Coordinates of C-alpha atoms (C1' of nucleotides) in Angstrom, one line a residue:
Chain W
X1 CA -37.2 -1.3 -4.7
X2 CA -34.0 0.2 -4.7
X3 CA -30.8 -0.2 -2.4
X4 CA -29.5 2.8 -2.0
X5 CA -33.3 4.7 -0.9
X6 CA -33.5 5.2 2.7
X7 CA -34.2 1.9 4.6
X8 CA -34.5 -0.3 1.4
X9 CA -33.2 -3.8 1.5
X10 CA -32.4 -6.5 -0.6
X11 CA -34.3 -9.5 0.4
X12 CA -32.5 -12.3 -1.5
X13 CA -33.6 -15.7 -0.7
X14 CA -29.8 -16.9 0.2
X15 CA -29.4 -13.7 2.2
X16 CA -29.8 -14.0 5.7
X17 CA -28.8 -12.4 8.0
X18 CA -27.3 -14.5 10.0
X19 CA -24.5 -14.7 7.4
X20 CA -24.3 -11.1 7.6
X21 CA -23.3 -10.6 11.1
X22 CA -20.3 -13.0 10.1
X23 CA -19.1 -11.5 7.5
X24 CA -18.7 -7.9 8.7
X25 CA -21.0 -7.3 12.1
X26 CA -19.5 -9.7 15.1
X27 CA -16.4 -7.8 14.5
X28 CA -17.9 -4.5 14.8
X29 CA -18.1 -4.1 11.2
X30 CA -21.8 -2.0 9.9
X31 CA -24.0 -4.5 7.6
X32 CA -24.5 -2.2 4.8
X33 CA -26.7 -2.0 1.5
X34 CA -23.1 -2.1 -0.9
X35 CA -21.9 -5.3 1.5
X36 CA -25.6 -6.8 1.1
X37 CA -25.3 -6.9 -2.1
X38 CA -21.8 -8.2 -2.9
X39 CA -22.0 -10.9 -0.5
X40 CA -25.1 -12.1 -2.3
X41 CA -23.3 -11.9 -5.3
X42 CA -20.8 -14.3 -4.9
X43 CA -23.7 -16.9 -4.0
X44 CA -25.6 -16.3 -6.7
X45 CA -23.2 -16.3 -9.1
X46 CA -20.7 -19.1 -10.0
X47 CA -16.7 -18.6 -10.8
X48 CA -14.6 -15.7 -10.8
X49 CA -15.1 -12.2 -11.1
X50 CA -13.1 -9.5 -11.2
X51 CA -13.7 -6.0 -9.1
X52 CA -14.8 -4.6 -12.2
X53 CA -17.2 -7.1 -13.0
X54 CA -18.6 -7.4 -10.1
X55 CA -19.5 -4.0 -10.3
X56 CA -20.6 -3.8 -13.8
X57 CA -23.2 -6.4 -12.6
X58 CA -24.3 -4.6 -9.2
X59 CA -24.6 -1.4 -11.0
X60 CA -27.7 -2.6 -12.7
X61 CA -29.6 -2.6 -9.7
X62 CA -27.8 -0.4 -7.9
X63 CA -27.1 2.7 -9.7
X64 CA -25.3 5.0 -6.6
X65 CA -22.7 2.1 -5.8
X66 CA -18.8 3.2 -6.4
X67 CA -15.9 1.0 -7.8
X68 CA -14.0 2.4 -4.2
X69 CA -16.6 0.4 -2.5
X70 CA -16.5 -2.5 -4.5
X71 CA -12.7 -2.8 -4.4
X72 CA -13.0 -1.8 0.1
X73 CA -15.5 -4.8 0.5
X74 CA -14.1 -7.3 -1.6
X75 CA -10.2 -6.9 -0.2
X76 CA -12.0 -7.1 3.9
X77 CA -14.3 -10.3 2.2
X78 CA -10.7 -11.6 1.2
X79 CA -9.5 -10.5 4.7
X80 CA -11.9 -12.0 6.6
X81 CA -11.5 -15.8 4.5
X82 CA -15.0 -15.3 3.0
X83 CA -13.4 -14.8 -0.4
X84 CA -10.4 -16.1 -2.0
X85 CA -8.4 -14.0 -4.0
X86 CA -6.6 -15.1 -6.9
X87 CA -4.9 -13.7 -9.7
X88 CA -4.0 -15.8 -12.9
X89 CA -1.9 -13.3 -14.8
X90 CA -4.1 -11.2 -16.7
X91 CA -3.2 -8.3 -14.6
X92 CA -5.9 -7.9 -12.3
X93 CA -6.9 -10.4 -9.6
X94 CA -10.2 -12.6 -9.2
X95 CA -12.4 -13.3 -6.3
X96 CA -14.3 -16.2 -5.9
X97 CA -16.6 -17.4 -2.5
X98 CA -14.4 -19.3 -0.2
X99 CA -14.4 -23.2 -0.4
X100 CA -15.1 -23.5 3.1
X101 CA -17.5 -20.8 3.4
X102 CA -21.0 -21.9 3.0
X103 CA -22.3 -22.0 0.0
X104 CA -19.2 -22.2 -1.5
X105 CA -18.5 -24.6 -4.8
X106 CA -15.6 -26.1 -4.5
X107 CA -13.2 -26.5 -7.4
X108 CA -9.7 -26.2 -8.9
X109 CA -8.4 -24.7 -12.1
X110 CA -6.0 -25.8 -14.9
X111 CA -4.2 -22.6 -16.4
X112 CA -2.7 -22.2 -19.9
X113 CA 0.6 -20.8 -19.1
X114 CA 0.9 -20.0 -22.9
X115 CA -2.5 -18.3 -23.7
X116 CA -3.8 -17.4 -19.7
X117 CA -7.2 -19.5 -20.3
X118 CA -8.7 -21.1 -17.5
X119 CA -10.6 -24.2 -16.8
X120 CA -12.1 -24.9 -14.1
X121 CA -12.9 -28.7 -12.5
X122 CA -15.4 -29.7 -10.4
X123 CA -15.3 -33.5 -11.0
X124 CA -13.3 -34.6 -8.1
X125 CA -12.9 -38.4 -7.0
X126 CA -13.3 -38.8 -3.7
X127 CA -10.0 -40.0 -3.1
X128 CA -9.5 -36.4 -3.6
X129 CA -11.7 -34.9 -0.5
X130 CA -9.6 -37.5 1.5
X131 CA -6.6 -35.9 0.5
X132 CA -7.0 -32.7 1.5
X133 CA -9.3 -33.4 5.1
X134 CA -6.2 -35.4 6.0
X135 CA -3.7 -32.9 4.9
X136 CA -5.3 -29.8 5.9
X137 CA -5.9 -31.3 9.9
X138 CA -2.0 -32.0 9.6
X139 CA -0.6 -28.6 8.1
X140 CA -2.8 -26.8 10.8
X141 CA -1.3 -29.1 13.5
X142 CA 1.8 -28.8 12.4
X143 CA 2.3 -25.2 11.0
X144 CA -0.5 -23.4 13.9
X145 CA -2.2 -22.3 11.2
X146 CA -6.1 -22.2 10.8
X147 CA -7.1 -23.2 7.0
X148 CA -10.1 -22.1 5.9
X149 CA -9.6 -22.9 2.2
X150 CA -7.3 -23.5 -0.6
X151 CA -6.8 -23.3 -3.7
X152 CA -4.8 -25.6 -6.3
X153 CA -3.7 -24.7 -10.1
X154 CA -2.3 -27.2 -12.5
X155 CA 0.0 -25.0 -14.8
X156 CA 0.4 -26.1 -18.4
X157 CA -0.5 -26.0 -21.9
X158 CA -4.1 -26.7 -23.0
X159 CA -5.2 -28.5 -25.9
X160 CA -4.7 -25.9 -28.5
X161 CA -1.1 -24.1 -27.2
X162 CA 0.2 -27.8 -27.1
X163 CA -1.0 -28.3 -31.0
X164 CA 0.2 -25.1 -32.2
X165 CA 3.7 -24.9 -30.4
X166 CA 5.8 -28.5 -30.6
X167 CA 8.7 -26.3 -29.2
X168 CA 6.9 -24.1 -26.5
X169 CA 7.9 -20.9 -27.0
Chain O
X1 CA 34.0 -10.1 -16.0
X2 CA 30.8 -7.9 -16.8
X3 CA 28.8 -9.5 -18.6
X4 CA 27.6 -6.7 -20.7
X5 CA 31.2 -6.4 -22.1
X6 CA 31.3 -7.7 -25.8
X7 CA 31.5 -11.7 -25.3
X8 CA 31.1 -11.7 -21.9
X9 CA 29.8 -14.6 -20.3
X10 CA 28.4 -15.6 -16.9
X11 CA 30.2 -19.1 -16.1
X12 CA 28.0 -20.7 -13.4
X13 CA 28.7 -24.2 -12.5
X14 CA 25.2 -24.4 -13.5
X15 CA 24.5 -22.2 -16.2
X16 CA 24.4 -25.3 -18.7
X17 CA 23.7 -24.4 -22.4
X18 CA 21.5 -26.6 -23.0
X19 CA 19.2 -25.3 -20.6
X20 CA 19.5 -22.1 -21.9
X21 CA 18.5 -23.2 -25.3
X22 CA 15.8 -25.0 -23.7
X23 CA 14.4 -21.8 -22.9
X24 CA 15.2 -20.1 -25.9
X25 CA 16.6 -21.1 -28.6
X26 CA 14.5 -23.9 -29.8
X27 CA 12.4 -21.3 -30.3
X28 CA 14.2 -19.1 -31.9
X29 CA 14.9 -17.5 -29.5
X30 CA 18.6 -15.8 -28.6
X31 CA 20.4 -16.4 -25.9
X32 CA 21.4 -12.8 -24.2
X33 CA 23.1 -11.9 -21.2
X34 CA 20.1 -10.7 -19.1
X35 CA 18.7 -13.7 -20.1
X36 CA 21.2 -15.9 -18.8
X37 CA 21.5 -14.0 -15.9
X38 CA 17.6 -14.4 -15.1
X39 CA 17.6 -18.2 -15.8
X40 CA 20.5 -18.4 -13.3
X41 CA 19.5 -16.1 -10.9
X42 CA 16.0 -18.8 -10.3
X43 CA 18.4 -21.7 -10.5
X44 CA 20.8 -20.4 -7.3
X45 CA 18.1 -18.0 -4.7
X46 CA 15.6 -20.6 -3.3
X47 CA 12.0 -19.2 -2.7
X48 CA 9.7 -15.9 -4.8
X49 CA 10.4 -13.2 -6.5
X50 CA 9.1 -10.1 -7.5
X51 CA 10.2 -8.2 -10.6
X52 CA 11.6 -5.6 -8.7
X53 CA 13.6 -8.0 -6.7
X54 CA 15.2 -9.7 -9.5
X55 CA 15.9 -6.6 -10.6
X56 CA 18.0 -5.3 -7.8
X57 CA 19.7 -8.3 -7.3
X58 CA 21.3 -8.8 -10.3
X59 CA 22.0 -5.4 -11.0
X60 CA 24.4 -5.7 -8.5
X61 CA 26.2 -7.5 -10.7
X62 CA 25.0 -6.4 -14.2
X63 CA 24.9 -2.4 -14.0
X64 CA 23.7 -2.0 -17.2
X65 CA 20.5 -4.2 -16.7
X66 CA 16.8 -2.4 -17.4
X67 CA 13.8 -2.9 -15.4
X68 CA 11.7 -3.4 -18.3
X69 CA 14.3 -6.4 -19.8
X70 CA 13.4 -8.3 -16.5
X71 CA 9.9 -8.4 -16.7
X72 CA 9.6 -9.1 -20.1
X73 CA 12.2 -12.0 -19.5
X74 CA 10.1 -13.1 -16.4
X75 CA 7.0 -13.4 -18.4
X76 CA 8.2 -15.1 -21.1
X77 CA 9.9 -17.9 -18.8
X78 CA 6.4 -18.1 -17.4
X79 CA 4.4 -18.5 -20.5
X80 CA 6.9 -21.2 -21.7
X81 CA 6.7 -22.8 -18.1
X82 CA 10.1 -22.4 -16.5
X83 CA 8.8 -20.0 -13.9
X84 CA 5.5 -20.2 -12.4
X85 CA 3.8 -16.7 -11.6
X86 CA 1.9 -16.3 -8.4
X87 CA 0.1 -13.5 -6.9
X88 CA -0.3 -13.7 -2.9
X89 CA -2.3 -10.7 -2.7
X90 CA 0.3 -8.4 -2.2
X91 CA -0.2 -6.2 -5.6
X92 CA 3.0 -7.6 -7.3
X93 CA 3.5 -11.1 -9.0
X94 CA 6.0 -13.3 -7.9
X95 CA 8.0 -15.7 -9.5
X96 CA 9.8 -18.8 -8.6
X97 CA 11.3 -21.8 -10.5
X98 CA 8.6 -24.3 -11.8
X99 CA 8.4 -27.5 -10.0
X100 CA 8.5 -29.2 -13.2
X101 CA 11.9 -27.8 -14.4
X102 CA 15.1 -29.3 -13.9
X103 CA 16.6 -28.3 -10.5
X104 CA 13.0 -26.8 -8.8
X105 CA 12.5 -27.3 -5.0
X106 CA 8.6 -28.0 -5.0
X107 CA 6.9 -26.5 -2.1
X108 CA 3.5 -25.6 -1.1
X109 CA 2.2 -22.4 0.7
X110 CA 0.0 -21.1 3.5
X111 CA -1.2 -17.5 3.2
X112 CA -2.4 -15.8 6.0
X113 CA -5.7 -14.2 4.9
X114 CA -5.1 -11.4 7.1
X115 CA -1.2 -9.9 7.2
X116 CA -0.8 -11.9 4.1
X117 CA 2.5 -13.6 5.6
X118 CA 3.1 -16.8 3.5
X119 CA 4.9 -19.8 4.8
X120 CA 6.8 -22.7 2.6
X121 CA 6.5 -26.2 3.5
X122 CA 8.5 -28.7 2.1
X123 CA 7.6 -31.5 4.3
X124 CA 5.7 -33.5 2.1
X125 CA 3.9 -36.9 3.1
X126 CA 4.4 -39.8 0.9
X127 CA 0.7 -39.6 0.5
X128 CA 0.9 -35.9 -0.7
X129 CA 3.4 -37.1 -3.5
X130 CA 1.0 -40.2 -4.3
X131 CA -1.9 -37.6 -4.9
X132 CA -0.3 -35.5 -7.4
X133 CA 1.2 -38.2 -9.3
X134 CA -2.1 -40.0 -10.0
X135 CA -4.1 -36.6 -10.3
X136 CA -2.3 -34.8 -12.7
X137 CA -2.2 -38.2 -15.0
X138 CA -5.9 -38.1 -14.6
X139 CA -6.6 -34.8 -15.2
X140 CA -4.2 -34.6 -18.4
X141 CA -6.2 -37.5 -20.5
X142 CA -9.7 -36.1 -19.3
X143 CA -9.1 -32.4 -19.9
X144 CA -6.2 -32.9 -22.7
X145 CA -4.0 -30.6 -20.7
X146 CA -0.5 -30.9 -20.5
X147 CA 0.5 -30.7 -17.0
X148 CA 4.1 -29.2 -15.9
X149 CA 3.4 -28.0 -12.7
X150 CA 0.8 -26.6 -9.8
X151 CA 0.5 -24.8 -7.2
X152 CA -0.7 -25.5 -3.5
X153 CA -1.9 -22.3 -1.6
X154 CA -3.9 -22.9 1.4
X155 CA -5.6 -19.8 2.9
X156 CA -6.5 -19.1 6.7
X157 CA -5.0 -17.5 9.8
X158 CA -1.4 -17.9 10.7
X159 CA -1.0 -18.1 14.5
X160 CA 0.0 -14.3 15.5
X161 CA -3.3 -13.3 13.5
X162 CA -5.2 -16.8 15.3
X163 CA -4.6 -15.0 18.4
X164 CA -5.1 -11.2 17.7
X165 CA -8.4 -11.6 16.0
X166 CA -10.7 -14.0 18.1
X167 CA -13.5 -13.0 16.0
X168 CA -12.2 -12.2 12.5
X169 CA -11.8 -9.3 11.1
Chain H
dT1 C1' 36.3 -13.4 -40.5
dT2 C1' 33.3 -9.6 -41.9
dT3 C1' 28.7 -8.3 -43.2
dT4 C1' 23.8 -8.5 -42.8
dT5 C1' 19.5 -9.1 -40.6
dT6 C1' 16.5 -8.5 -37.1
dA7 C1' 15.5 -9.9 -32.2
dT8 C1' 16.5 -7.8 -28.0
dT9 C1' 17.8 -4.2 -25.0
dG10 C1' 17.5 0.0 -22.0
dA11 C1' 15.2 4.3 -21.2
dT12 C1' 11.1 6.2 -20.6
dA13 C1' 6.3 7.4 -21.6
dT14 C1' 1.9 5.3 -20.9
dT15 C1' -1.7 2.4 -19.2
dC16 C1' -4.6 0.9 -15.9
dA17 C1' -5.7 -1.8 -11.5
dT18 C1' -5.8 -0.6 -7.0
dT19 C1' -5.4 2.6 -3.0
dA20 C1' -5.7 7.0 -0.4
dT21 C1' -8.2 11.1 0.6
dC22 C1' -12.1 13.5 2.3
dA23 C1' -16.6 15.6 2.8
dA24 C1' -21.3 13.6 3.0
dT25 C1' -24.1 10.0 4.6
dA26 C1' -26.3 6.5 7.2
dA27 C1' -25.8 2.2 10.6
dG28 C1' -26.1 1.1 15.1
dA29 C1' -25.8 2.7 19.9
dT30 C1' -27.6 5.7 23.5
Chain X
dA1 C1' -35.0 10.9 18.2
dT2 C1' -30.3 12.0 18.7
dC3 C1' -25.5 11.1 18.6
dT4 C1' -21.3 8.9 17.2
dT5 C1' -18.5 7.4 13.8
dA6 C1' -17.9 3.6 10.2
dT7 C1' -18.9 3.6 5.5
dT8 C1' -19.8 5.5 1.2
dG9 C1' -19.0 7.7 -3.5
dA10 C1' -16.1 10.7 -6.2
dT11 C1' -11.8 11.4 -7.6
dA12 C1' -6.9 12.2 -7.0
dA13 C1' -2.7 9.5 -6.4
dT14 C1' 0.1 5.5 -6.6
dG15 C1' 2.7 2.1 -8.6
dA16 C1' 3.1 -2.4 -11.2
dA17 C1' 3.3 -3.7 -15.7
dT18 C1' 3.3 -2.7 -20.7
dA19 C1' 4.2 -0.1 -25.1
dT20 C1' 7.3 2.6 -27.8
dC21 C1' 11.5 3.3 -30.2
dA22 C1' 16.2 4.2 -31.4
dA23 C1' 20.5 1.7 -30.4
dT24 C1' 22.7 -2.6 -29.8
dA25 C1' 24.2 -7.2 -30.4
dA26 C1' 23.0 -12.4 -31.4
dA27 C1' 22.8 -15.5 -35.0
dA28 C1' 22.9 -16.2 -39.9
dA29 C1' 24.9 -15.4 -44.4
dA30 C1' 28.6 -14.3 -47.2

DNA sequence: TTTTTTATTGATATTCATTATCAATAAGAT
DNA sequence: ATCTTATTGATAATGAATATCAATAAAAAA
């Protein structure tokens, strides 16, 4: 069964089409077989990928998809607050599903600002949900703005950069 | 007074030396012209950063100044934690004094999703303070990461593009 | 101070992530 | 089934960031 033939479709179990339509079709967008498949990629897959990872993996089952599609769907994903784009200094950003979007796994990263590495957390206490329900209803109150996600990095030196440099270099 | 002259020096009220070594020196580092310039330059303009921005600041002031010195300096204030490096989506990294360093105005942000405006706050509840203080200690002892700063981005729809886009884009 | 060593600089070539272009295709409307 | 046009894939173009290298100047040594 392949994507690309005439009239083939993915039929993941997480992919309905309900979600579909919100992503790209209540705004007159086209639900396509390259769209299909990215947006079921991000739920099926956990963390942070890169456009050319995300293609890398796609192109397994889906030998006629193009990096230009990858890198169109992912930026109106990002657009659209479905994604969140982030980019951690190693030159080329990351995409992850949004917090708030369903589905989404919610976490926050620690970044070596020595050797780039990145850990992610997902062990939050709930004093930490409070936090951001409360401050997210106030921002939007108080700023007009509608969040649908964040994202917070703790910048530092992991375990090993903090051994190897006493004086940070 | 150029500072590229022989000797030259750039006298801010607070261009300190001791800060200056505290970027450099300890490490081995020299203390240069361009690079005093730099650490200034984050210590006097409020806000971000690009490269290129730096750049055509201070050449104002600094003729002989090179494009590549600048982001070499940038990155190397970041990996030693005096600047933080953020991406907003905009295809260029931005830069801005770490919260942690001596003389940082922390701030959060909220990036529109859509035309990728981003807005400061620095309107911090007491309880926003409370949360970070007790986080990062936490998250220091259980991931042995040393913490000197983070960074608050909270994604969704500023008001012009609330209005424009009843259904998202 | 003068000399020596070598990290840093500025200019520029290069890399590579991302975007723009455009003819061909196919999704959704009629 | 046909029509309209948004989307696709291939690839050319852009541009931020990095690598290269001879010249320079900061810090150490004499």
């Amino acid at each position: 069964m392949n994507i690309n033939k005439k009239n083939a479709r993915l039929n993941f179990s997480c992919c309905r089409e309900g979600r579909l339509r919100g992503c790209f079709n209540r705004s007159g967008g086209r639900i396509t077989g390259p769209r299909r498949a990215i947006v079921d990629f991000f739920h099926h897959e956990k963390g942070h990928f890169t456009a050319e990872e995300v293609f890398a993996k796609l192109a397994l089952r889906y030998p006629g998809l193009g990096i230009a599609t990858v890198y169109r769907t992912l930026s109106a994903l990002s657009s659209s607050g479905v994604l969140n784009r982030f980019d951690f200094g190693e030159g080329k950003a990351k995409y992850e599903l949004s917090d708030g979007h369903e589905g989404g796994s919610h976490h926050h990263h620690l970044v070596c600002s020595n050797c780039g590495k990145i850990m992610e957390y997902y062990d939050f206490m709930d004093e930490e949900r409070d936090f951001f329900n409360k401050i997210e209803k106030t921002l939007s109150n108080r700023h007009n703005f509608l969040i649908k996600g964040h994202s917070l990095h703790f910048y530092g030196f992991c375990e090993k950069c903090k051994k190897e440099n006493r004086e940070v270099k």
